[in-house]
Structures are given as structure tokens and as C-alpha cells.
Amino acid sequence: WEPTYEDCLNLIARVPAVAAYVYRRIYKNGQVIPLHDSLDYGGNLAHMLGFEDPQMLEVMRLYVIIHSDHEGGNVSGHAGHLVASALSDPYLSFTASVNGLAGPRHGLANQDALLWMKKIIEECGENVTTEQLKDYVWKTLNSGQVVPGYGHGVLRKVDPRYTCQREFALKHLPNDPLFQLVSKMHEVVPPILQQLGKVKNPWPNVDVHSGILLNHYGLTETRYHTVLFGVSRSLGFSSQVIWDRALGLPLERPKSVTMEWLENYCKQAAA
Ligand SMILES: CC(C)(COP(=O)(O)OP(=O)(O)OC[C@H]1O[C@@H](n2cnc3c(N)ncnc32)[C@H](O)[C@@H]1OP(=O)(O)O)[C@@H](O)C(=O)NCCC(=O)NCCS
């Protein structure tokens, strides 16, 4: 497990620099900002992206921690774990993890939520009324879409990662129009999702809030937000892979069953 440990430390250290390089190259004329020796991980990420406001450094610290991972069963956490179980090296396994973030049900939900909220403000103005918001939510649902940033595969209550971001926003950006909208959504959306009768968790998750904080401090390139999710996930991914190697966990494989097993199962279920 020691080479894995070394590789993971290397990965964790380099991913922010690579991500910042991509950001600076795409959005800031390629002017690269070297890391700052005296700054911590999250602070340095903000710094290398080009942000110096101490509050933005705090946002990035918060962001990196809450996106690192929770229980590993989510798409990106699990995808990385699966690929690493074949003894693929941490760099290649991490690419699988990051690819898992590409879907709107997972890593793109933060972008979708922010763009969705910006669209509401564009269409209804900053002082959107409760009725307008209800109509907008129903319009979204009736067009076959989900409400981004709501629901969860496992949680059955308000996501604590939403709550800590809300606490930060209440303290530092209470008048931000997008924050006011996300607060209003917290009152309006859950009863509507409950009305659908099928949504297991009608409460807000981490993704409905993260874009608002980044946007407020000037990281307005929404399509880049998921990259920061990926940087953060390197921490959770690495800790899992190091433990997997240390414990010598075997190749991971979903259980498969025969047609006979399926037939018997269905007969029993129907009986
Ligand atoms: C996260 C998510 C993928 C979990 O999916 P899940 O485990 O299948 O959730 P549920 O068991 O509650 O889903 C049951 C039904 O409710 C729907 N549902 C769940 N969350 C919903 C939402 N936010 N808006 C509308 N419908 C939703 C599902 O699409 C599913 O409908 P279907 O049976 O017609 O396919 C889902 O809640 C979702 O798509 N949320 C929006 C995207 C998002 O925020 N992702 C980030 C999660 S951290």
C-alpha cells in the first residue's frame, strides 16, 4: 500500500495546480499563478485561480472539505474505487472517478442548479414571488426535468453540506439575490416534490448552494464549477484507495444471477 500512499499524496498535491492551470488558460489569458508556500490547501486553490479575497479563500476551504466525499457510494467515489480494485494505479483510477462527475444527476447538478436559478431571475426578476417560483418549479417538472439540487440517493433530510453553506451565506452574503432565491426555494420546493408522491428526499442538497457562493465571489464561469468538485474528490478518493490497498481488498464485482434464479425469484414474489 505504500506506493499507493505516495501516488495519492502526489495526486492530491498536483490536482489543484492542474485545475488552476486549466482555469487560467481558458478564462484568464493563460497567466499562471504559482502556489503560495504559506497557504493551506483550499486557500492555495483559490489563490492559484486568481482570488485573494479572504472570504473567497474561506469559501474554497469549506468547498474542498464538503466535496471531498461522504460514504463512498456516490457515483464518482464508487467509480474510482471500482477501477482501483483492479489494482489500476491511483492516477488512472481517479480519472474514472472524475468522469463519474460528468452526469447531471451527480457532478453537473451544481452547474445545473445555478444556471436554473439564474434563469428564474432572468425571467421573473430578483424579487420573484412565491407564486412565480411555484409556477416555475411546476413548469420544470412538467417538462420532464428534475429540480436540480434537490433529492438524494441516501439522505432523507436536509443535506448538512447545504446547511453549512447556508450558515456561511447568512453571515457573509445575506443580500445576494441568488442566496435569497435559494432560501425561498427551501420553502417552496419540498412541498411540491412531496406532492409528486415518489420523491424519497424532497430536501435541498449540497449542489443547490455551492454555485451561489462561488458566483458571489467572482467565480462566475459556471461550467468550471464541477472541476472544483473533482479537485475536492481527490481527497476522499485517495483515502479510500489507500485503505483498500492496506486492507488488501479484492476486485469489486456486482453480483450476477442466472435466468433460473430470476424465474424462481419472480415466481416467489408473485406467490
Ligand atoms: C439525486 C437523485 C439522482 C437521487 O435519485 P434517486 O435515488 O432515484 O431518488 P428517488 O428514489 O427519490 O427518486 C424517485 C423518483 O423521484 C424523482 N425525483 C427525485 N429527485 C427529484 C427532483 N429533485 N426533482 C424531480 N424529481 C425527482 C426521481 O426522478 C424518480 O422519478 P421516476 O421514478 O419517475 O424515475 C435525484 O434526487 C435527482 O435527480 N436530484 C436532482 C439532481 C441532483 O441534485 N443531484 C445531486 C445529488 S447530491
XYZ file of C-alpha atoms and ligand atoms in Angstrom:
319
model
C 0.000 0.000 0.000
C 2.947 2.378 0.417
C 3.402 3.171 -3.311
C -0.349 3.873 -3.436
C 0.033 6.200 -0.488
C 2.869 8.035 -2.274
C 0.905 8.266 -5.524
C -2.157 9.568 -3.703
C -0.215 12.281 -1.903
C 1.241 13.280 -5.242
C -2.210 13.283 -6.827
C -3.759 15.363 -4.043
C -0.896 17.872 -4.256
C -0.908 18.263 -8.039
C -4.569 18.220 -8.946
C -5.240 21.805 -7.709
C -2.305 23.157 -9.727
C -3.519 21.382 -12.874
C -7.103 22.571 -12.322
C -5.941 26.151 -11.717
C -3.789 25.995 -14.837
C -6.820 24.929 -16.886
C -8.880 27.781 -15.426
C -6.223 30.416 -16.030
C -5.611 29.155 -19.540
C -9.264 29.056 -20.564
C -10.571 32.124 -18.801
C -7.620 34.397 -17.843
C -5.288 34.643 -20.867
C -3.071 31.822 -19.648
C -1.433 33.867 -16.924
C -0.436 31.186 -14.398
C -0.222 31.983 -10.671
C 2.279 29.887 -8.706
C 1.240 28.388 -5.385
C 1.867 30.210 -2.154
C 4.010 28.310 0.368
C 2.304 29.746 3.410
C -1.256 28.955 2.343
C -3.275 25.842 3.131
C -4.865 23.562 0.517
C -8.187 25.329 -0.060
C -6.645 28.783 0.305
C -3.993 27.929 -2.246
C -6.544 26.652 -4.715
C -8.395 29.985 -4.549
C -5.077 31.843 -4.812
C -3.906 29.890 -7.886
C -7.260 30.518 -9.551
C -6.617 34.244 -9.032
C -8.729 35.101 -5.971
C -7.278 36.956 -2.992
C -10.388 37.999 -1.037
C -10.001 36.241 2.364
C -13.685 35.305 2.260
C -13.210 33.549 -1.074
C -10.300 31.627 0.462
C -12.687 30.591 3.249
C -15.302 29.537 0.690
C -12.751 27.339 -1.022
C -11.694 25.738 2.272
C -15.316 24.955 3.015
C -15.937 23.794 -0.555
C -13.000 21.390 -0.671
C -13.917 19.750 2.629
C -17.610 19.257 1.964
C -16.997 17.883 -1.541
C -14.183 15.511 -0.569
C -16.568 12.568 -0.082
C -19.091 11.229 2.397
C -19.551 7.468 2.321
C -18.013 6.481 -0.995
C -21.193 5.027 -2.507
C -21.855 8.015 -4.761
C -21.079 7.723 -8.485
C -17.627 9.347 -8.545
C -16.473 7.864 -5.237
C -17.643 4.434 -6.233
C -16.328 4.620 -9.833
C -12.805 5.423 -8.615
C -12.978 2.688 -6.013
C -14.141 0.147 -8.598
C -11.351 0.886 -11.072
C -8.736 0.884 -8.314
C -9.962 -2.523 -7.167
C -8.375 -3.984 -10.325
C -5.059 -2.609 -8.968
C -5.087 0.186 -11.556
C -2.866 2.991 -10.304
C -4.392 5.920 -8.392
C -3.954 8.373 -11.277
C -5.917 6.236 -13.725
C -8.494 5.272 -11.114
C -9.027 8.927 -10.256
C -9.815 9.726 -13.894
C -12.670 7.216 -13.657
C -13.862 8.974 -10.537
C -13.796 12.367 -12.230
C -15.624 11.009 -15.279
C -18.336 9.925 -12.881
C -18.912 13.597 -12.130
C -19.946 14.274 -15.716
C -23.630 13.443 -15.246
C -26.367 15.924 -14.315
C -27.660 13.583 -11.603
C -24.272 13.892 -9.873
C -21.382 16.271 -10.597
C -23.160 18.561 -13.039
C -26.057 19.188 -10.675
C -24.213 22.154 -9.134
C -23.920 23.856 -12.535
C -27.472 22.999 -13.489
C -28.800 24.380 -10.205
C -27.009 27.694 -10.619
C -27.994 28.084 -14.272
C -31.590 27.155 -13.388
C -31.708 29.811 -10.653
C -30.141 32.434 -12.917
C -32.833 31.653 -15.490
C -35.539 32.248 -12.879
C -34.081 35.655 -12.053
C -33.745 36.449 -15.744
C -37.398 35.559 -16.386
C -39.046 36.741 -13.163
C -36.646 39.366 -11.797
C -34.770 39.417 -8.484
C -37.867 39.752 -6.351
C -39.527 36.610 -7.570
C -42.784 35.952 -5.734
C -43.737 32.660 -4.134
C -46.407 32.122 -6.796
C -43.949 32.783 -9.628
C -41.483 30.361 -8.085
C -44.128 27.667 -7.658
C -45.118 28.080 -11.302
C -41.501 27.835 -12.398
C -40.921 24.650 -10.394
C -44.053 23.067 -11.874
C -43.021 24.173 -15.353
C -39.680 22.415 -14.839
C -41.291 19.237 -13.534
C -43.977 19.180 -16.208
C -41.317 19.401 -18.897
C -39.889 16.129 -17.584
C -36.914 17.630 -15.774
C -35.860 17.262 -12.150
C -35.379 20.199 -9.788
C -31.589 20.401 -9.659
C -30.014 20.438 -6.204
C -32.933 18.633 -4.583
C -33.185 14.982 -3.588
C -30.563 12.402 -2.703
C -29.832 8.737 -3.199
C -29.273 8.102 0.511
C -30.007 11.158 2.668
C -33.565 11.603 3.887
C -33.227 15.084 5.340
C -31.671 18.461 4.516
C -28.089 17.835 3.400
C -25.747 19.079 6.158
C -23.445 20.331 3.398
C -26.300 22.612 2.343
C -26.750 23.815 5.913
C -23.118 24.785 6.467
C -23.044 26.741 3.216
C -26.274 28.452 4.238
C -24.714 29.438 7.561
C -21.757 30.946 5.706
C -24.066 32.846 3.349
C -26.260 34.149 6.169
C -23.138 35.598 7.737
C -21.364 36.970 4.681
C -23.788 37.454 1.784
C -27.338 37.687 3.165
C -28.414 40.154 0.466
C -27.135 38.243 -2.542
C -30.177 37.801 -4.857
C -29.282 34.194 -5.621
C -28.961 33.420 -1.921
C -32.365 34.984 -1.330
C -33.763 32.842 -4.107
C -32.236 29.639 -2.725
C -33.773 30.479 0.665
C -37.184 30.968 -0.903
C -36.795 27.699 -2.764
C -36.245 25.930 0.543
C -39.822 26.906 1.484
C -41.420 26.338 -1.913
C -39.776 23.241 -3.436
C -40.107 20.493 -0.751
C -43.929 20.591 -0.530
C -44.138 20.390 -4.331
C -41.764 17.428 -4.507
C -43.740 15.758 -1.704
C -46.888 16.279 -3.751
C -45.372 14.179 -6.549
C -45.603 11.237 -4.173
C -42.485 9.453 -5.420
C -39.524 11.600 -4.374
C -37.883 9.941 -1.367
C -35.998 13.018 -0.237
C -37.639 16.386 -1.028
C -34.931 18.397 0.704
C -32.094 20.531 -0.721
C -28.661 19.016 -1.237
C -25.126 20.407 -1.432
C -25.400 21.273 -5.136
C -28.147 23.837 -4.915
C -25.941 26.082 -2.800
C -22.303 25.734 -3.831
C -22.549 27.679 -7.106
C -24.041 30.688 -5.314
C -21.011 31.104 -3.070
C -18.517 30.735 -5.927
C -20.542 33.065 -8.123
C -20.773 35.698 -5.385
C -17.002 35.983 -5.057
C -16.421 36.188 -8.811
C -16.008 32.612 -9.962
C -18.846 33.067 -12.412
C -17.735 30.527 -15.023
C -20.431 28.021 -14.109
C -19.145 25.297 -16.413
C -15.922 25.235 -14.385
C -17.603 24.576 -11.026
C -17.601 20.801 -11.420
C -13.827 20.875 -11.877
C -13.583 22.122 -8.289
C -15.781 19.234 -7.218
C -13.251 16.939 -8.910
C -10.288 18.534 -7.138
C -12.043 18.074 -3.805
C -12.922 14.467 -4.549
C -9.238 13.594 -4.887
C -9.100 13.717 -1.078
C -11.937 11.275 -0.452
C -10.952 9.054 -3.360
C -7.366 8.831 -2.099
C -8.234 7.966 1.468
C -10.441 5.117 0.211
C -7.849 3.727 -2.183
C -5.091 3.804 0.421
C -7.301 1.852 2.852
C -8.334 -0.585 0.113
C -4.688 -1.390 -0.594
C -3.719 -1.519 3.066
C -6.538 -3.973 3.782
C -5.868 -5.903 0.562
C -9.490 -5.657 -0.547
C -10.374 -7.836 -3.552
C -11.582 -6.970 -7.026
C -15.050 -5.470 -6.882
C -17.832 -7.051 -8.903
C -21.611 -6.704 -8.913
C -23.473 -9.892 -8.207
C -24.959 -11.558 -11.294
C -27.707 -14.149 -11.359
C -28.895 -16.843 -13.776
C -32.202 -16.858 -15.672
C -33.294 -19.735 -13.451
C -32.610 -17.686 -10.340
C -34.603 -14.802 -11.837
C -37.555 -17.013 -12.747
C -37.668 -18.533 -9.263
C -37.400 -15.101 -7.704
C -40.325 -13.775 -9.775
C -42.456 -16.853 -9.013
C -41.840 -16.410 -5.296
C -42.577 -12.702 -5.471
C -45.827 -13.341 -7.364
C -46.957 -16.135 -4.981
C -30.075 12.718 -6.543
C -31.080 11.891 -7.313
C -30.431 11.434 -8.632
C -31.436 10.655 -6.482
O -32.171 9.800 -7.293
P -32.993 8.587 -6.674
O -32.175 7.870 -5.650
O -33.524 7.792 -7.815
O -34.156 9.387 -5.915
P -35.609 8.910 -5.548
O -35.609 7.445 -5.166
O -36.160 9.879 -4.595
O -36.374 9.021 -6.964
C -37.720 8.625 -7.079
C -38.379 9.450 -8.159
O -38.380 10.828 -7.756
C -37.779 11.619 -8.762
N -37.009 12.698 -8.168
C -36.003 12.600 -7.262
N -35.473 13.811 -7.028
C -36.159 14.693 -7.796
C -36.044 16.084 -8.027
N -35.100 16.821 -7.445
N -36.908 16.662 -8.904
C -37.853 15.911 -9.536
N -37.980 14.582 -9.380
C -37.127 13.992 -8.524
C -36.853 10.659 -9.480
O -36.523 11.162 -10.778
C -37.685 9.389 -9.514
O -38.661 9.525 -10.531
P -39.015 8.281 -11.515
O -39.409 7.154 -10.616
O -40.122 8.801 -12.370
O -37.752 7.984 -12.260
C -32.373 12.688 -7.598
O -32.917 13.137 -6.365
C -32.158 13.847 -8.545
O -32.176 13.646 -9.766
N -31.921 15.090 -7.995
C -31.626 16.231 -8.816
C -30.175 16.196 -9.261
C -29.246 16.460 -8.082
O -29.447 17.378 -7.320
N -28.182 15.659 -7.982
C -27.186 15.817 -6.946
C -27.411 14.923 -5.783
S -26.319 15.235 -4.423
